[in-house]
mmCIF file of C-alpha atoms in Angstrom:
data_model
loop_
_atom_site.group_PDB
_atom_site.id
_atom_site.type_symbol
_atom_site.label_atom_id
_atom_site.label_comp_id
_atom_site.label_asym_id
_atom_site.label_seq_id
_atom_site.Cartn_x
_atom_site.Cartn_y
_atom_site.Cartn_z
ATOM 1 C CA ILE M 1 0.000 0.000 0.000
ATOM 2 C CA GLY M 2 3.038 2.254 -0.105
ATOM 3 C CA GLU M 3 4.559 4.472 2.532
ATOM 4 C CA ARG M 4 1.817 5.955 4.773
ATOM 5 C CA GLY M 5 -0.861 4.497 2.457
ATOM 6 C CA VAL M 6 0.125 6.539 -0.594
ATOM 7 C CA THR M 7 -1.895 4.255 -2.914
ATOM 8 C CA LEU M 8 -5.074 4.240 -0.804
ATOM 9 C CA SER M 9 -8.087 6.480 -1.018
ATOM 10 C CA GLY M 10 -9.686 8.043 2.056
ATOM 11 C CA GLY M 11 -12.227 5.274 2.489
ATOM 12 C CA GLN M 12 -9.594 2.577 2.020
ATOM 13 C CA LYS M 13 -7.343 4.131 4.660
ATOM 14 C CA GLN M 14 -10.272 4.214 7.081
ATOM 15 C CA ARG M 15 -11.097 0.561 6.468
ATOM 16 C CA VAL M 16 -7.455 -0.481 6.915
ATOM 17 C CA ALA M 17 -7.388 1.336 10.267
ATOM 18 C CA LEU M 18 -10.646 -0.360 11.275
ATOM 19 C CA ALA M 19 -9.271 -3.777 10.291
ATOM 20 C CA ARG M 20 -6.166 -3.202 12.418
ATOM 21 C CA ALA M 21 -8.351 -2.349 15.389
ATOM 22 C CA VAL M 22 -10.558 -5.408 14.871
ATOM 23 C CA TYR M 23 -7.594 -7.768 14.580
ATOM 24 C CA SER M 24 -5.947 -6.311 17.695
ATOM 25 C CA SER M 25 -6.153 -8.075 21.058
ATOM 26 C CA ARG M 26 -7.811 -5.162 22.893
ATOM 27 C CA ARG M 27 -11.052 -5.856 24.699
ATOM 28 C CA ILE M 28 -12.372 -2.309 24.188
ATOM 29 C CA LEU M 29 -12.560 -0.712 20.740
ATOM 30 C CA VAL M 30 -12.999 3.054 20.379
ATOM 31 C CA VAL M 31 -14.032 3.773 16.768
ATOM 32 C CA ASP M 32 -14.233 7.394 15.624
ATOM 33 C CA ASP M 33 -16.831 7.824 12.877
ATOM 34 C CA CYS M 34 -15.757 4.894 10.683
ATOM 35 C CA LEU M 35 -18.944 5.259 8.631
ATOM 36 C CA SER M 36 -18.279 8.773 7.341
ATOM 37 C CA ALA M 37 -16.017 8.107 4.322
ATOM 38 C CA VAL M 38 -18.095 5.301 2.800
ATOM 39 C CA ASP M 39 -21.433 5.083 1.045
ATOM 40 C CA ALA M 40 -24.650 3.880 2.675
ATOM 41 C CA HIS M 41 -24.343 0.285 1.469
ATOM 42 C CA THR M 42 -20.770 -0.077 2.739
ATOM 43 C CA ALA M 43 -21.647 1.668 6.020
ATOM 44 C CA LYS M 44 -24.443 -0.845 6.602
ATOM 45 C CA HIS M 45 -22.083 -3.709 5.781
ATOM 46 C CA ILE M 46 -19.433 -2.416 8.219
ATOM 47 C CA LEU M 47 -22.031 -1.949 10.951
ATOM 48 C CA THR M 48 -23.746 -5.335 10.641
ATOM 49 C CA GLU M 49 -20.878 -7.596 9.580
ATOM 50 C CA CYS M 50 -17.987 -5.986 11.473
ATOM 51 C CA LEU M 51 -19.063 -3.944 14.488
ATOM 52 C CA LEU M 52 -22.134 -6.054 15.276
ATOM 53 C CA GLY M 53 -20.703 -9.311 13.955
ATOM 54 C CA GLN M 54 -20.700 -12.406 16.197
ATOM 55 C CA THR M 55 -17.421 -13.720 14.870
ATOM 56 C CA PRO M 56 -14.699 -14.822 17.331
ATOM 57 C CA LEU M 57 -12.889 -11.549 16.602
ATOM 58 C CA MET M 58 -15.695 -9.438 18.085
ATOM 59 C CA LEU M 59 -17.072 -11.834 20.670
ATOM 60 C CA GLY M 60 -17.105 -10.324 24.170
ATOM 61 C CA ARG M 61 -15.603 -6.988 23.137
ATOM 62 C CA THR M 62 -16.906 -3.570 24.129
ATOM 63 C CA ARG M 63 -17.414 -1.274 21.129
ATOM 64 C CA VAL M 64 -17.537 2.507 21.600
ATOM 65 C CA LEU M 65 -18.651 4.159 18.350
ATOM 66 C CA VAL M 66 -18.648 7.896 17.616
ATOM 67 C CA THR M 67 -20.931 8.554 14.644
ATOM 68 C CA HIS M 68 -23.455 10.879 13.040
ATOM 69 C CA HIS M 69 -25.472 7.929 11.683
ATOM 70 C CA VAL M 70 -27.698 7.943 14.745
ATOM 71 C CA SER M 71 -30.787 6.377 13.204
ATOM 72 C CA ALA M 72 -28.822 3.397 11.860
ATOM 73 C CA CYS M 73 -26.825 2.699 15.025
ATOM 74 C CA MET M 74 -29.311 3.531 17.783
ATOM 75 C CA PRO M 75 -31.388 0.303 17.526
ATOM 76 C CA HIS M 76 -28.217 -1.767 18.140
ATOM 77 C CA ALA M 77 -26.777 0.309 21.007
ATOM 78 C CA ASP M 78 -26.837 -0.734 24.663
ATOM 79 C CA TYR M 79 -25.893 2.714 25.899
ATOM 80 C CA MET M 80 -25.701 6.044 24.119
ATOM 81 C CA ALA M 81 -24.691 9.617 24.863
ATOM 82 C CA VAL M 82 -25.713 12.647 22.814
ATOM 83 C CA LEU M 83 -23.144 15.450 22.510
ATOM 84 C CA HIS M 84 -23.989 18.994 21.474
ATOM 85 C CA ASP M 85 -21.514 21.910 21.526
ATOM 86 C CA GLY M 86 -19.042 19.834 23.520
ATOM 87 C CA ARG M 87 -21.544 18.879 26.242
ATOM 88 C CA VAL M 88 -23.543 15.740 26.971
ATOM 89 C CA THR M 89 -27.207 16.630 26.473
ATOM 90 C CA ALA M 90 -28.614 13.146 27.023
ATOM 91 C CA CYS M 91 -27.288 9.718 28.010
ATOM 92 C CA GLY M 92 -28.556 6.282 28.916
ATOM 93 C CA THR M 93 -30.207 3.439 27.064
ATOM 94 C CA PRO M 94 -31.748 4.362 23.681
ATOM 95 C CA ASP M 95 -35.278 4.092 25.100
ATOM 96 C CA ALA M 96 -34.348 6.247 28.120
ATOM 97 C CA VAL M 97 -32.734 8.887 25.923
ATOM 98 C CA GLN M 98 -35.770 9.042 23.680
ATOM 99 C CA SER M 99 -38.076 9.318 26.678
ATOM 100 C CA GLN M 100 -36.124 12.350 27.968
ATOM 101 C CA GLY M 101 -37.490 14.408 25.086
ATOM 102 C CA GLY M 102 -35.733 16.484 22.493
ATOM 103 C CA MET M 103 -33.922 13.458 21.117
ATOM 104 C CA SER M 104 -35.880 13.488 17.901
ATOM 105 C CA CYS M 105 -34.774 17.068 17.271
ATOM 106 C CA GLU M 106 -31.162 16.147 17.912
ATOM 107 C CA ILE M 107 -31.444 13.250 15.465
ATOM 108 C CA GLN M 108 -33.051 15.462 12.861
ATOM 109 C CA GLU M 109 -30.284 18.035 13.213
ATOM 110 C CA LEU M 110 -27.569 15.402 12.908
ATOM 111 C CA GLU M 111 -29.226 13.717 9.955
ATOM 112 C CA LEU M 112 -29.781 17.086 8.263
ATOM 113 C CA GLU M 113 -26.131 18.024 8.802
ATOM 114 C CA LEU M 114 -24.996 14.664 7.439
ATOM 115 C CA THR M 115 -27.275 14.994 4.420
ATOM 116 C CA ARG M 116 -25.931 18.458 3.646
ATOM 117 C CA LYS M 117 -22.383 17.198 3.923
ATOM 118 C CA GLN M 118 -23.093 14.297 1.563
ATOM 119 C CA GLN M 119 -24.812 16.615 -0.903
ATOM 120 C CA ALA M 120 -21.853 19.009 -0.845
ATOM 121 C CA GLU M 121 -19.428 16.153 -1.467
ATOM 122 C CA GLN M 122 -21.644 14.842 -4.242
ATOM 123 C CA ALA M 123 -21.848 18.267 -5.869
ATOM 124 C CA ALA M 124 -18.081 18.671 -5.712
ATOM 125 C CA ALA M 125 -17.592 15.239 -7.245
ATOM 126 C CA ASP M 126 -20.099 16.028 -10.001
ATOM 127 C CA ALA M 127 -18.392 19.326 -10.791
ATOM 128 C CA ALA M 128 -14.956 17.681 -10.922
ATOM 129 C CA SER M 129 -16.271 14.901 -13.135
ATOM 130 C CA LYS M 130 -17.866 17.392 -15.534
ATOM 131 C CA ALA M 131 -14.687 19.428 -15.738
ATOM 132 C CA VAL M 132 -12.555 16.377 -16.535
ATOM 133 C CA GLU M 133 -14.874 14.304 -18.695
ATOM 134 C CA GLY M 134 -17.179 17.012 -20.045
ATOM 135 C CA GLU M 135 -20.285 15.011 -19.383
ATOM 136 C CA SER M 136 -22.848 14.592 -16.641
ATOM 137 C CA VAL M 137 -22.517 11.692 -14.260
ATOM 138 C CA ASN M 138 -25.332 10.245 -12.233
ATOM 139 C CA SER M 139 -24.622 10.891 -8.552
ATOM 140 C CA ALA M 140 -26.169 7.646 -7.327
ATOM 141 C CA ALA M 141 -24.044 5.617 -9.745
ATOM 142 C CA MET M 142 -20.964 7.549 -8.661
ATOM 143 C CA LEU M 143 -21.580 6.816 -4.992
ATOM 144 C CA ALA M 144 -22.175 3.178 -5.803
ATOM 145 C CA ASN M 145 -18.811 2.965 -7.589
ATOM 146 C CA VAL M 146 -16.865 4.517 -4.712
ATOM 147 C CA ASN M 147 -16.480 1.184 -2.959
ATOM 148 C CA ASP M 148 -16.462 -1.043 -6.015
ATOM 149 C CA MET M 149 -13.291 -3.170 -5.887
ATOM 150 C CA ARG M 150 -12.695 -2.781 -9.599
ATOM 151 C CA CYS M 151 -12.736 1.014 -9.236
ATOM 152 C CA GLU M 152 -10.273 0.852 -6.330
ATOM 153 C CA ASP M 153 -7.916 -1.272 -8.397
ATOM 154 C CA ASP M 154 -8.227 1.255 -11.212
ATOM 155 C CA TYR M 155 -7.388 4.028 -8.737
ATOM 156 C CA VAL M 156 -4.222 2.221 -7.653
ATOM 157 C CA THR M 157 -3.285 1.408 -11.234
ATOM 158 C CA GLU M 158 -3.714 5.023 -12.315
ATOM 159 C CA LEU M 159 -1.559 6.234 -9.448
ATOM 160 C CA LEU M 160 1.143 3.691 -10.208
ATOM 161 C CA ALA M 161 1.034 4.644 -13.873
ATOM 162 C CA LYS M 162 1.644 8.286 -12.951
ATOM 163 C CA LEU M 163 4.589 7.234 -10.823
ATOM 164 C CA ALA M 164 5.943 5.233 -13.744
ATOM 165 C CA GLU M 165 5.676 8.259 -16.028
ATOM 166 C CA GLN M 166 7.576 10.339 -13.473
ATOM 167 C CA ARG M 167 10.326 7.724 -13.561
ATOM 168 C CA GLY M 168 10.443 7.878 -17.359
ATOM 169 C CA ALA M 169 8.889 4.440 -17.902
ATOM 170 C CA ASP M 170 6.020 3.483 -20.210
ATOM 171 C CA PRO M 171 2.976 2.375 -18.151
ATOM 172 C CA ALA M 172 1.694 0.290 -21.065
ATOM 173 C CA THR M 173 4.755 -1.964 -21.081
ATOM 174 C CA ILE M 174 5.134 -2.435 -17.286
ATOM 175 C CA ASP M 175 2.948 -4.786 -15.277
ATOM 176 C CA LEU M 176 1.452 -3.964 -11.892
ATOM 177 C CA ALA M 177 4.094 -5.867 -9.909
ATOM 178 C CA GLU M 178 6.896 -3.817 -11.423
ATOM 179 C CA LEU M 179 4.963 -0.621 -10.751
ATOM 180 C CA ASP M 180 4.513 -1.620 -7.102
ATOM 181 C CA ASP M 181 8.288 -1.672 -6.725
ATOM 182 C CA MET M 182 8.364 2.021 -7.568
ATOM 183 C CA LEU M 183 6.322 2.951 -4.506
ATOM 184 C CA VAL M 184 9.162 2.225 -2.086
ATOM 185 C CA GLU M 185 12.643 2.152 -3.551
ATOM 186 C CA ASP M 186 15.151 -0.366 -2.267
ATOM 187 C CA GLU M 187 17.827 1.055 -0.037
ATOM 188 C CA GLU M 188 21.104 1.581 -1.870
ATOM 189 C CA ARG M 189 24.279 0.371 -0.188
ATOM 190 C CA GLU M 190 27.898 0.672 -1.168
ATOM 191 C CA HIS M 191 30.104 -2.357 -0.656
ATOM 192 C CA GLY M 192 33.860 -2.667 -0.349
ATOM 193 C CA TYR M 193 36.390 -0.239 1.059
ATOM 194 C CA VAL M 194 35.660 3.360 1.935
ATOM 195 C CA ARG M 195 36.872 5.712 -0.782
ATOM 196 C CA PRO M 196 39.747 8.073 0.124
ATOM 197 C CA GLY M 197 37.560 11.066 -0.726
ATOM 198 C CA ILE M 198 35.168 10.153 2.084
ATOM 199 C CA TRP M 199 38.034 9.970 4.576
ATOM 200 C CA THR M 200 39.419 13.346 3.502
ATOM 201 C CA ASP M 201 35.937 14.864 3.714
ATOM 202 C CA TYR M 202 35.544 13.516 7.266
ATOM 203 C CA MET M 203 38.969 14.824 8.275
ATOM 204 C CA ARG M 204 38.003 18.218 6.890
ATOM 205 C CA MET M 205 34.806 18.101 8.951
ATOM 206 C CA CYS M 206 36.765 17.350 12.129
ATOM 207 C CA GLY M 207 38.728 20.570 11.908
ATOM 208 C CA PRO M 208 41.278 22.684 10.044
ATOM 209 C CA PRO M 209 44.933 21.566 9.594
ATOM 210 C CA LEU M 210 45.786 23.161 12.948
ATOM 211 C CA PHE M 211 43.464 20.663 14.649
ATOM 212 C CA TRP M 212 45.305 17.709 13.153
ATOM 213 C CA VAL M 213 48.684 19.249 14.067
ATOM 214 C CA LEU M 214 47.524 19.541 17.677
ATOM 215 C CA LEU M 215 46.150 15.991 17.659
ATOM 216 C CA VAL M 216 49.352 14.447 16.258
ATOM 217 C CA ALA M 217 51.495 16.562 18.601
ATOM 218 C CA SER M 218 49.456 15.409 21.610
ATOM 219 C CA LEU M 219 49.914 11.783 20.539
ATOM 220 C CA LEU M 220 53.680 12.279 20.155
ATOM 221 C CA VAL M 221 54.007 13.951 23.536
ATOM 222 C CA ASP M 222 51.827 11.302 25.189
ATOM 223 C CA ASN M 223 53.986 8.526 23.789
ATOM 224 C CA SER M 224 57.194 10.402 24.769
ATOM 225 C CA ALA M 225 55.930 10.894 28.333
ATOM 226 C CA SER M 226 55.186 7.172 28.623
ATOM 227 C CA ILE M 227 58.724 6.357 27.420
ATOM 228 C CA LEU M 228 60.153 8.933 29.814
ATOM 229 C CA GLN M 229 58.300 7.322 32.723
ATOM 230 C CA ASN M 230 59.735 3.904 31.871
ATOM 231 C CA TYR M 231 63.219 5.376 31.435
ATOM 232 C CA GLN M 232 62.994 7.070 34.854
ATOM 233 C CA LEU M 233 62.087 3.693 36.401
ATOM 234 C CA ARG M 234 65.152 2.141 34.714
ATOM 235 C CA LEU M 235 67.422 4.841 36.193
ATOM 236 C CA TRP M 236 65.961 4.199 39.646
ATOM 237 C CA MET M 237 66.657 0.473 39.371
ATOM 238 C CA ASN M 238 70.254 1.076 38.179
ATOM 239 C CA SER M 239 71.006 3.518 41.004
ATOM 240 C CA SER M 240 69.829 1.090 43.680
ATOM 241 C CA SER M 241 71.829 -1.880 42.330
ATOM 242 C CA SER M 242 75.366 -0.474 41.931
ATOM 243 C CA ASP M 243 78.150 -3.058 41.904
ATOM 244 C CA ASN M 244 80.865 -1.024 43.761
ATOM 245 C CA GLY M 245 78.877 -0.842 46.991
ATOM 246 C CA SER M 246 78.649 2.950 46.994
ATOM 247 C CA PRO M 247 75.474 4.539 48.403
ATOM 248 C CA PRO M 248 72.790 5.601 45.932
ATOM 249 C CA SER M 249 73.095 9.117 44.537
ATOM 250 C CA HIS M 250 69.467 9.952 45.355
ATOM 251 C CA SER M 251 67.061 8.944 48.065
ATOM 252 C CA VAL M 252 63.946 6.828 47.638
ATOM 253 C CA VAL M 253 61.761 9.896 48.169
ATOM 254 C CA PHE M 254 63.420 11.574 45.186
ATOM 255 C CA TRP M 255 62.766 8.637 42.887
ATOM 256 C CA LEU M 256 59.169 8.226 44.099
ATOM 257 C CA THR M 257 58.529 11.926 43.570
ATOM 258 C CA THR M 258 59.978 11.973 40.053
ATOM 259 C CA TYR M 259 58.156 8.772 39.099
ATOM 260 C CA THR M 260 54.853 10.167 40.410
ATOM 261 C CA LEU M 261 55.365 13.419 38.530
ATOM 262 C CA ALA M 262 56.166 11.523 35.336
ATOM 263 C CA GLY M 263 52.999 9.444 35.743
ATOM 264 C CA MET M 264 50.877 12.534 36.360
ATOM 265 C CA LEU M 265 52.393 14.197 33.288
ATOM 266 C CA THR M 266 51.503 11.161 31.194
ATOM 267 C CA ARG M 267 47.891 11.218 32.414
ATOM 268 C CA VAL M 268 47.500 14.974 31.840
ATOM 269 C CA ILE M 269 48.848 14.715 28.303
ATOM 270 C CA GLY M 270 46.577 11.733 27.653
ATOM 271 C CA GLN M 271 43.527 13.683 28.849
ATOM 272 C CA ALA M 272 44.507 16.642 26.680
ATOM 273 C CA SER M 273 44.705 14.321 23.673
ATOM 274 C CA SER M 274 41.252 12.922 24.519
ATOM 275 C CA ILE M 275 39.813 16.455 24.762
ATOM 276 C CA VAL M 276 41.214 17.393 21.342
ATOM 277 C CA GLN M 277 39.772 14.157 19.925
ATOM 278 C CA THR M 278 36.353 14.802 21.473
ATOM 279 C CA VAL M 279 36.211 18.338 20.086
ATOM 280 C CA GLY M 280 36.917 17.045 16.577
ATOM 281 C CA THR M 281 34.347 14.257 16.907
ATOM 282 C CA LEU M 282 31.592 16.643 18.037
ATOM 283 C CA ARG M 283 32.400 19.123 15.285
ATOM 284 C CA ALA M 284 32.261 16.453 12.569
ATOM 285 C CA ALA M 285 29.025 14.985 13.974
ATOM 286 C CA ARG M 286 27.371 18.408 14.114
ATOM 287 C CA LEU M 287 28.361 19.342 10.549
ATOM 288 C CA TYR M 288 27.297 15.983 9.138
ATOM 289 C CA HIS M 289 23.977 16.199 10.990
ATOM 290 C CA GLU M 290 23.338 19.710 9.670
ATOM 291 C CA ARG M 291 24.164 18.627 6.132
ATOM 292 C CA LEU M 292 21.882 15.578 6.408
ATOM 293 C CA PHE M 293 19.076 17.651 7.934
ATOM 294 C CA ALA M 294 19.335 20.236 5.149
ATOM 295 C CA ARG M 295 19.142 17.501 2.499
ATOM 296 C CA VAL M 296 16.043 15.941 4.064
ATOM 297 C CA ILE M 297 14.283 19.274 4.567
ATOM 298 C CA SER M 298 14.905 20.304 0.957
ATOM 299 C CA ALA M 299 13.817 16.923 -0.463
ATOM 300 C CA THR M 300 10.821 16.730 -2.784
ATOM 301 C CA PRO M 301 7.498 15.213 -1.672
ATOM 302 C CA ARG M 302 8.195 12.291 -3.989
ATOM 303 C CA PHE M 303 11.198 11.392 -1.816
ATOM 304 C CA PHE M 304 8.978 10.941 1.242
ATOM 305 C CA ASP M 305 6.473 8.897 -0.787
ATOM 306 C CA LYS M 306 9.067 6.349 -1.898
ATOM 307 C CA THR M 307 11.278 6.395 1.234
ATOM 308 C CA PRO M 308 9.944 4.763 4.419
ATOM 309 C CA ILE M 309 10.000 7.100 7.406
ATOM 310 C CA GLY M 310 11.852 4.439 9.381
ATOM 311 C CA ARG M 311 14.723 4.646 6.920
ATOM 312 C CA VAL M 312 14.940 8.410 7.386
ATOM 313 C CA ILE M 313 14.950 8.030 11.170
ATOM 314 C CA SER M 314 17.664 5.397 10.877
ATOM 315 C CA ARG M 315 19.883 7.897 9.061
ATOM 316 C CA PHE M 316 19.678 10.288 12.008
ATOM 317 C CA SER M 317 20.162 7.611 14.680
ATOM 318 C CA ARG M 318 21.905 4.338 13.859
ATOM 319 C CA ASP M 319 23.825 5.565 10.814
ATOM 320 C CA MET M 320 25.060 8.661 12.658
ATOM 321 C CA SER M 321 26.325 6.563 15.569
ATOM 322 C CA PRO M 322 29.735 5.725 13.996
ATOM 323 C CA ILE M 323 30.371 9.405 13.247
ATOM 324 C CA ASP M 324 29.331 10.354 16.780
ATOM 325 C CA GLY M 325 31.504 7.663 18.329
ATOM 326 C CA TYR M 326 34.363 5.662 16.968
ATOM 327 C CA VAL M 327 35.462 6.954 13.541
ATOM 328 C CA LEU M 328 37.896 9.569 14.834
ATOM 329 C CA SER M 329 38.706 7.284 17.753
ATOM 330 C CA GLY M 330 39.766 4.601 15.276
ATOM 331 C CA ILE M 331 41.929 7.069 13.379
ATOM 332 C CA THR M 332 43.564 8.218 16.624
ATOM 333 C CA ASP M 333 44.205 4.647 17.775
ATOM 334 C CA LEU M 334 45.808 3.800 14.438
ATOM 335 C CA ALA M 335 48.037 6.889 14.589
ATOM 336 C CA GLY M 336 48.979 6.083 18.193
ATOM 337 C CA ASP M 337 49.919 2.506 17.268
ATOM 338 C CA VAL M 338 52.086 3.719 14.366
ATOM 339 C CA ILE M 339 53.867 6.221 16.614
ATOM 340 C CA GLN M 340 54.431 3.545 19.261
ATOM 341 C CA ILE M 341 55.870 1.089 16.728
ATOM 342 C CA ILE M 342 58.232 3.737 15.351
ATOM 343 C CA SER M 343 59.324 4.636 18.895
ATOM 344 C CA MET M 344 60.035 0.987 19.720
ATOM 345 C CA VAL M 345 62.097 0.544 16.553
ATOM 346 C CA VAL M 346 64.107 3.681 17.325
ATOM 347 C CA ILE M 347 64.768 2.662 20.954
ATOM 348 C CA VAL M 348 65.790 -0.899 20.078
ATOM 349 C CA SER M 349 68.001 0.335 17.241
ATOM 350 C CA SER M 350 69.744 2.792 19.568
ATOM 351 C CA VAL M 351 70.509 0.017 22.054
ATOM 352 C CA VAL M 352 71.260 -2.732 19.505
ATOM 353 C CA PRO M 353 72.438 -1.077 16.232
ATOM 354 C CA PRO M 354 72.551 -4.368 14.244
ATOM 355 C CA PHE M 355 68.779 -4.526 14.719
ATOM 356 C CA VAL M 356 68.453 -1.898 11.973
ATOM 357 C CA ILE M 357 70.037 -4.232 9.425
ATOM 358 C CA ILE M 358 67.898 -7.164 10.531
ATOM 359 C CA ALA M 359 64.732 -5.000 10.425
ATOM 360 C CA LEU M 360 65.571 -3.804 6.893
ATOM 361 C CA LEU M 361 66.195 -7.362 5.696
ATOM 362 C CA LEU M 362 62.954 -8.618 7.209
ATOM 363 C CA GLY M 363 61.116 -5.469 6.192
#
């Protein structure tokens, strides 16, 4: 039936909603004027076969019906309330309401209002039919064809044919099944690796070149502080295990203080790197969200007809989650691992120079 019932007429939408309510598991049904958008024959069929039906679907269920068809529904009601200008003017069993007086006038007013409404709709339909076809159409025949299944199928087919013409296809050469596929387009997905242009666009969204300089510098300093902390621990161990028996050059308090300061420096630099990363992530997420929002707002009505609303919501929630969370984090982790590997190679090569030759041969 398309997104939000794009292929359904008003009466069809109302009957689909009624069917959903009937097939639900609720014991109480509140039905708001389900007889208004259908002709008299269909209204009688809905009332007798659906609302008053003794099928297992309706057995033991309480039905609350709001309607203007008082004369048709009143003989079947167990309790009724008459509303006028937002107030209850009469309530009780149908016999009790009628015995209160004034009920016949209320019914006449409602029936007169309903008749005028139907006549206005009929006149509008006649005028539209004359303008399109250039000929007079019998109003009774028109109302009879409103709920004819063949006419509803023609309505759907005509709508699908218009959609096919908008897509540049020939309605005469495409069957109904192929036209149905045009109502909701399949979601397009790209497979394989992410193109370099997308990565550069994301990096540009995160911030200017100065942002990336600060981020790389914070990673370098963080890694250097971690190495410095380990080197300070090595010096402490060497000073306490001298072979000549001389006393250590510094006290334990000195080494504990320097080691604590080195650890605090490492944590501070790490937090600064995390703050820079968070700022870039929020900036990229905000810009991507604004760009996506602008595209959706400026989309044509046809886009919302062929795109399920759940898919649009998914773009703003699940699909935005990687940008809000772990894309820049993944880039930062990769850069940190590369810097750490380079640092390890440099340190090992400075201690064991032949390692450079072995690394190049294995490289």
